[in-house]
Coordinates of C-alpha atoms in Angstrom, one line a residue:
M499 CA 110.9 94.2 94.3
S500 CA 113.6 92.0 92.7
Y501 CA 117.2 93.0 92.4
Q502 CA 117.6 95.6 89.6
R503 CA 120.4 97.0 87.5
I504 CA 120.5 100.8 87.0
L505 CA 122.4 102.7 84.4
F506 CA 122.8 106.4 85.2
L507 CA 123.5 108.3 82.0
V508 CA 124.9 111.7 83.0
N509 CA 125.1 114.8 80.9
P510 CA 128.0 116.6 82.6
I511 CA 127.2 120.1 81.1
S512 CA 123.4 120.2 81.4
G513 CA 122.0 123.2 83.3
G514 CA 125.4 124.5 84.0
K515 CA 125.5 122.3 87.2
S516 CA 128.6 120.3 88.2
K517 CA 128.1 116.5 88.3
R518 CA 131.5 115.8 89.9
N519 CA 130.0 114.5 93.1
F520 CA 127.2 112.5 91.5
Q521 CA 128.8 109.1 92.3
S522 CA 129.2 110.1 95.9
L523 CA 125.6 111.1 96.1
V524 CA 124.5 107.7 94.7
L525 CA 126.7 105.8 97.1
Q526 CA 125.3 107.8 100.0
N527 CA 121.6 107.8 99.0
F528 CA 120.9 104.8 96.9
D529 CA 119.7 101.4 98.2
L530 CA 122.8 99.3 97.2
K531 CA 121.3 96.2 98.7
R532 CA 118.5 96.1 96.2
F533 CA 120.2 97.8 93.2
D534 CA 123.4 97.5 91.3
F535 CA 124.4 100.6 89.3
E536 CA 126.8 101.9 86.7
I537 CA 127.5 105.6 85.9
V538 CA 128.3 106.6 82.3
Y539 CA 129.0 110.3 81.3
T540 CA 128.0 111.5 77.8
E541 CA 130.6 113.4 75.8
F542 CA 128.6 115.0 73.0
A543 CA 125.1 115.4 71.6
G544 CA 123.7 112.0 70.5
H545 CA 126.2 110.1 72.6
A546 CA 123.5 108.7 74.9
T547 CA 121.9 107.1 71.9
E548 CA 125.1 105.4 70.9
I549 CA 125.7 104.1 74.4
L550 CA 122.2 102.7 74.6
D551 CA 122.4 101.1 71.2
R552 CA 125.5 99.2 72.4
R553 CA 123.6 98.1 75.6
K554 CA 120.2 97.3 74.0
D555 CA 120.4 93.6 75.2
I556 CA 121.2 94.5 78.8
D557 CA 118.3 94.2 81.2
E558 CA 118.5 97.6 83.1
I559 CA 116.6 100.7 84.1
V560 CA 118.1 103.8 82.3
V561 CA 118.2 107.0 84.4
A562 CA 118.6 110.3 82.6
V563 CA 120.7 112.6 84.7
G564 CA 120.4 116.0 83.1
G565 CA 117.8 118.3 81.7
D566 CA 114.9 118.0 79.2
G567 CA 117.3 117.5 76.2
T568 CA 118.9 114.5 77.9
V569 CA 115.5 113.1 78.9
N570 CA 114.3 113.6 75.3
E571 CA 117.3 111.8 73.7
I572 CA 117.1 108.8 76.1
A573 CA 113.3 108.5 75.9
G574 CA 113.4 108.7 72.1
F575 CA 115.7 105.6 72.0
L576 CA 113.7 103.6 74.6
N577 CA 110.3 104.6 73.3
G578 CA 108.2 101.5 72.2
G579 CA 110.6 99.1 73.9
S580 CA 110.5 97.1 77.1
K581 CA 113.3 98.9 78.9
P582 CA 112.1 101.6 81.4
M583 CA 113.7 104.9 82.2
S584 CA 113.7 107.4 85.1
I585 CA 115.0 110.9 85.7
I586 CA 117.4 112.7 88.0
P587 CA 116.7 116.3 87.0
L588 CA 119.9 118.3 86.9
G589 CA 119.1 120.6 84.0
S590 CA 117.6 124.1 83.7
G591 CA 113.8 124.0 83.1
N592 CA 113.3 120.3 84.0
G593 CA 109.7 120.4 82.7
L594 CA 108.9 116.7 82.6
A595 CA 110.6 116.0 85.9
R596 CA 108.6 118.7 87.6
H597 CA 105.4 117.4 86.2
L598 CA 106.1 113.9 87.4
G599 CA 107.0 115.0 90.9
F600 CA 110.8 114.5 91.0
S601 CA 112.7 116.6 93.5
L602 CA 115.1 119.1 91.9
Q603 CA 117.6 118.2 94.6
A604 CA 119.8 115.4 93.4
K605 CA 120.0 113.7 96.8
K606 CA 116.3 113.6 97.2
A607 CA 115.7 112.5 93.6
I608 CA 118.1 109.6 94.1
Q609 CA 116.2 108.6 97.2
Q610 CA 112.9 108.8 95.3
L611 CA 114.2 106.4 92.7
G612 CA 114.5 103.8 95.5
Q613 CA 110.7 104.2 96.2
A614 CA 109.4 104.4 92.6
K615 CA 106.8 102.7 90.6
E616 CA 106.5 102.0 86.9
I617 CA 103.9 103.4 84.7
A618 CA 103.4 103.8 80.9
I619 CA 103.1 107.3 79.5
D620 CA 102.2 108.8 76.2
S621 CA 104.8 110.3 73.8
C622 CA 104.4 112.4 70.7
T623 CA 106.1 113.3 67.4
L624 CA 106.2 116.7 65.7
N625 CA 107.1 115.8 62.1
E626 CA 110.2 113.6 62.6
H627 CA 111.0 115.0 66.0
Y628 CA 110.1 113.0 69.1
F629 CA 108.9 114.8 72.3
L630 CA 107.6 113.8 75.7
S631 CA 106.6 117.1 77.3
I632 CA 106.1 120.2 75.2
A633 CA 106.5 121.2 71.6
G634 CA 105.4 124.4 69.9
I635 CA 105.7 127.0 67.2
G636 CA 105.6 130.8 67.2
F637 CA 107.0 132.9 70.1
D638 CA 108.2 129.9 72.2
S639 CA 110.1 128.4 69.4
L640 CA 111.8 131.8 68.8
I641 CA 112.7 132.0 72.5
A642 CA 114.1 128.5 72.5
K643 CA 116.3 129.3 69.4
E644 CA 117.5 132.6 70.9
F645 CA 118.1 131.1 74.4
S646 CA 120.2 128.3 72.8
Q647 CA 122.5 131.0 71.5
S648 CA 122.6 133.1 74.6
T649 CA 125.4 133.0 77.2
R650 CA 122.9 133.6 80.0
R651 CA 121.5 130.3 81.4
G652 CA 118.8 129.3 83.8
F653 CA 115.5 131.0 84.4
I654 CA 117.0 134.5 84.5
G655 CA 118.5 134.0 81.0
Y656 CA 115.3 132.6 79.6
A657 CA 113.3 135.4 81.0
Y658 CA 115.7 138.0 79.6
V659 CA 115.4 136.6 76.1
A660 CA 111.6 136.4 76.4
V661 CA 111.2 140.1 77.5
R662 CA 113.7 141.2 74.9
E663 CA 111.7 139.5 72.0
F664 CA 108.2 140.2 73.3
F665 CA 107.9 143.8 72.2
K666 CA 108.9 143.2 68.5
Y667 CA 107.1 139.9 68.0
K668 CA 103.9 139.9 65.9
E669 CA 101.1 137.4 65.9
Q670 CA 100.9 135.0 63.0
S671 CA 97.9 133.5 61.2
Y672 CA 97.7 129.7 61.2
K673 CA 95.5 127.0 59.6
L674 CA 94.9 124.0 61.8
N675 CA 93.3 120.6 61.3
I676 CA 92.6 119.3 64.8
G677 CA 90.9 115.9 64.9
G678 CA 89.5 116.5 61.4
K679 CA 88.1 120.0 62.2
V680 CA 89.7 122.9 60.3
L681 CA 90.3 126.1 62.2
H682 CA 91.9 129.4 61.4
R683 CA 93.6 131.2 64.3
K684 CA 95.9 134.2 65.0
A685 CA 98.3 133.4 67.7
A686 CA 101.5 134.4 69.4
L687 CA 102.3 130.8 70.0
I688 CA 100.7 127.4 69.6
T689 CA 101.9 124.8 72.0
F690 CA 101.3 121.0 71.8
A691 CA 101.3 119.9 75.5
N692 CA 101.7 116.3 76.5
S693 CA 102.7 117.4 80.0
N694 CA 101.7 120.7 81.7
Q695 CA 104.7 123.0 81.4
F696 CA 107.7 124.4 79.5
G697 CA 109.8 124.1 82.6
Y698 CA 110.6 126.4 85.5
N699 CA 107.0 125.7 86.7
T700 CA 105.7 127.7 83.7
K701 CA 102.5 125.8 83.2
I702 CA 100.8 126.5 79.9
S703 CA 98.3 123.6 80.2
P704 CA 97.7 122.8 83.9
E705 CA 95.3 120.0 83.3
S706 CA 97.4 118.1 80.7
S707 CA 97.9 114.4 81.5
L708 CA 100.7 112.1 80.3
T709 CA 98.3 109.1 80.3
D710 CA 95.0 110.4 78.8
G711 CA 95.8 109.6 75.1
L712 CA 95.4 113.2 74.0
V713 CA 97.6 116.3 73.2
D714 CA 96.5 119.6 74.5
V715 CA 96.7 122.2 71.7
C716 CA 97.2 125.5 73.4
I717 CA 96.5 128.6 71.2
L718 CA 97.7 131.8 72.9
R719 CA 96.9 135.3 71.6
K720 CA 99.6 138.0 72.2
P721 CA 98.6 139.9 75.3
K722 CA 98.5 143.7 75.5
L723 CA 101.2 145.1 77.8
Y724 CA 98.6 145.7 80.5
Q725 CA 97.4 142.0 80.3
V726 CA 100.9 140.5 80.8
P727 CA 100.9 140.6 84.7
C728 CA 97.5 138.9 84.9
L729 CA 98.5 136.2 82.3
L730 CA 101.8 135.5 84.1
W731 CA 100.0 135.3 87.4
K732 CA 97.6 132.7 86.0
I733 CA 100.4 130.7 84.4
W734 CA 102.4 130.5 87.7
R735 CA 99.2 129.8 89.7
N736 CA 98.1 126.8 87.6
K737 CA 95.3 128.8 86.1
A738 CA 96.5 129.5 82.6
H739 CA 93.6 127.5 81.1
K740 CA 91.2 130.1 82.7
S741 CA 92.7 133.0 80.7
S742 CA 90.6 134.5 77.9
L743 CA 93.7 134.7 75.8
L744 CA 94.2 131.0 75.8
E745 CA 92.2 128.4 73.9
I746 CA 92.9 124.7 74.6
I747 CA 91.6 121.9 72.3
R748 CA 92.5 118.2 72.8
A749 CA 93.2 115.7 70.0
K750 CA 95.3 112.7 69.0
E751 CA 96.6 114.3 65.8
I752 CA 97.0 117.9 64.7
K753 CA 98.1 119.3 61.4
L754 CA 99.2 123.0 61.1
E755 CA 100.1 125.2 58.2
N756 CA 101.9 128.6 57.9
N757 CA 104.7 128.0 60.4
K758 CA 106.6 130.8 58.7
F759 CA 109.4 130.9 61.3
G760 CA 110.3 127.4 60.2
Y761 CA 111.4 126.1 63.6
A762 CA 109.8 124.4 66.6
N763 CA 110.5 124.2 70.3
V764 CA 110.8 120.5 71.0
D765 CA 111.2 119.7 74.7
G766 CA 113.2 122.9 75.1
E767 CA 115.4 122.4 72.0
S768 CA 115.0 124.7 68.9
L769 CA 114.8 122.4 65.8
P770 CA 114.0 122.9 62.1
A771 CA 110.4 121.9 61.4
G772 CA 109.3 123.5 58.1
E773 CA 106.2 125.4 57.3
K774 CA 103.8 122.4 57.8
I775 CA 103.6 120.7 61.1
N776 CA 102.1 117.3 61.9
V777 CA 101.8 116.3 65.6
R778 CA 100.8 112.7 66.6
L779 CA 100.3 111.1 70.0
H780 CA 101.5 107.6 70.7
E781 CA 99.6 106.1 73.6
K782 CA 101.4 104.7 76.6
S783 CA 104.5 104.0 74.5
L784 CA 107.2 104.7 77.1
K785 CA 107.8 102.9 80.4
I786 CA 109.0 105.2 83.2
W787 CA 109.7 104.9 86.9
I788 CA 108.2 107.8 88.8
P789 CA 108.2 108.7 92.5
I790 CA 105.5 107.2 94.6
Y791 CA 105.5 110.5 96.6
G792 CA 106.2 113.6 94.5
Y793 CA 107.6 116.8 96.0
G794 CA 104.6 118.8 94.7
K795 CA 100.8 118.6 95.3
E796 CA 99.6 118.9 91.8
K797 CA 98.2 116.1 89.6
R798 CA 101.1 114.4 87.9
F799 CA 99.6 111.9 85.5

């Protein structure tokens, strides 16, 4: 491998984790004989985009150091271009990083970057919003919105909000056009999965692939209270697709009507989306460096 330049773009507040010792970790665990590097800290939402726009003519690999929101912003800028990216997962859910096999320990993830390979992965848009991993409407978009306003962070905070909202949430009726076929469904949530999970190893679509040219449309009915333990067990055991409550249909483009909540969960961020949803897949539009050896045994791409 030829000498490479690396830009680490660090979100200092993602996941509630301190990044003060990040430079020391790089110096101790990065192959400085093969790579030159620079570390830049973002200061506000959208700052990563501004930084990258100023550096668009520099030949470098951009490493997102943060959570799914940081990854989404950087990937959205680089999508369709020649400049590759990678990830050091220091957020909360870290859904895409888990799917791709990155270690959640910064030291090991930095070491993995020195033994990485480049692939091209699919990306998606939901209306005007870009996403790499997961987008959805219904219950998960409500949870994303409530979680963003909560003072409790991490998995415990996310679980607290989900349990609190579960009992009062009612299924909605949706009209979908999936690959030209019109369907009517009642659902607690409808997730558009490019990767396999929301984060925290919560795998809604265990067989999703980032390179198959298809979005997995996951239509989940609201479980009865007695069905919840079995559903959660299947989700955390990579068997959600075997639940009778979940229907998965694959397509390149999906149109949906009756999103009455008006929001969507887009890579963990709650964003306004309107009542009508249009999801499109963009094949192999993003170059990304991934670990040759992931820390998990599941299929990654």
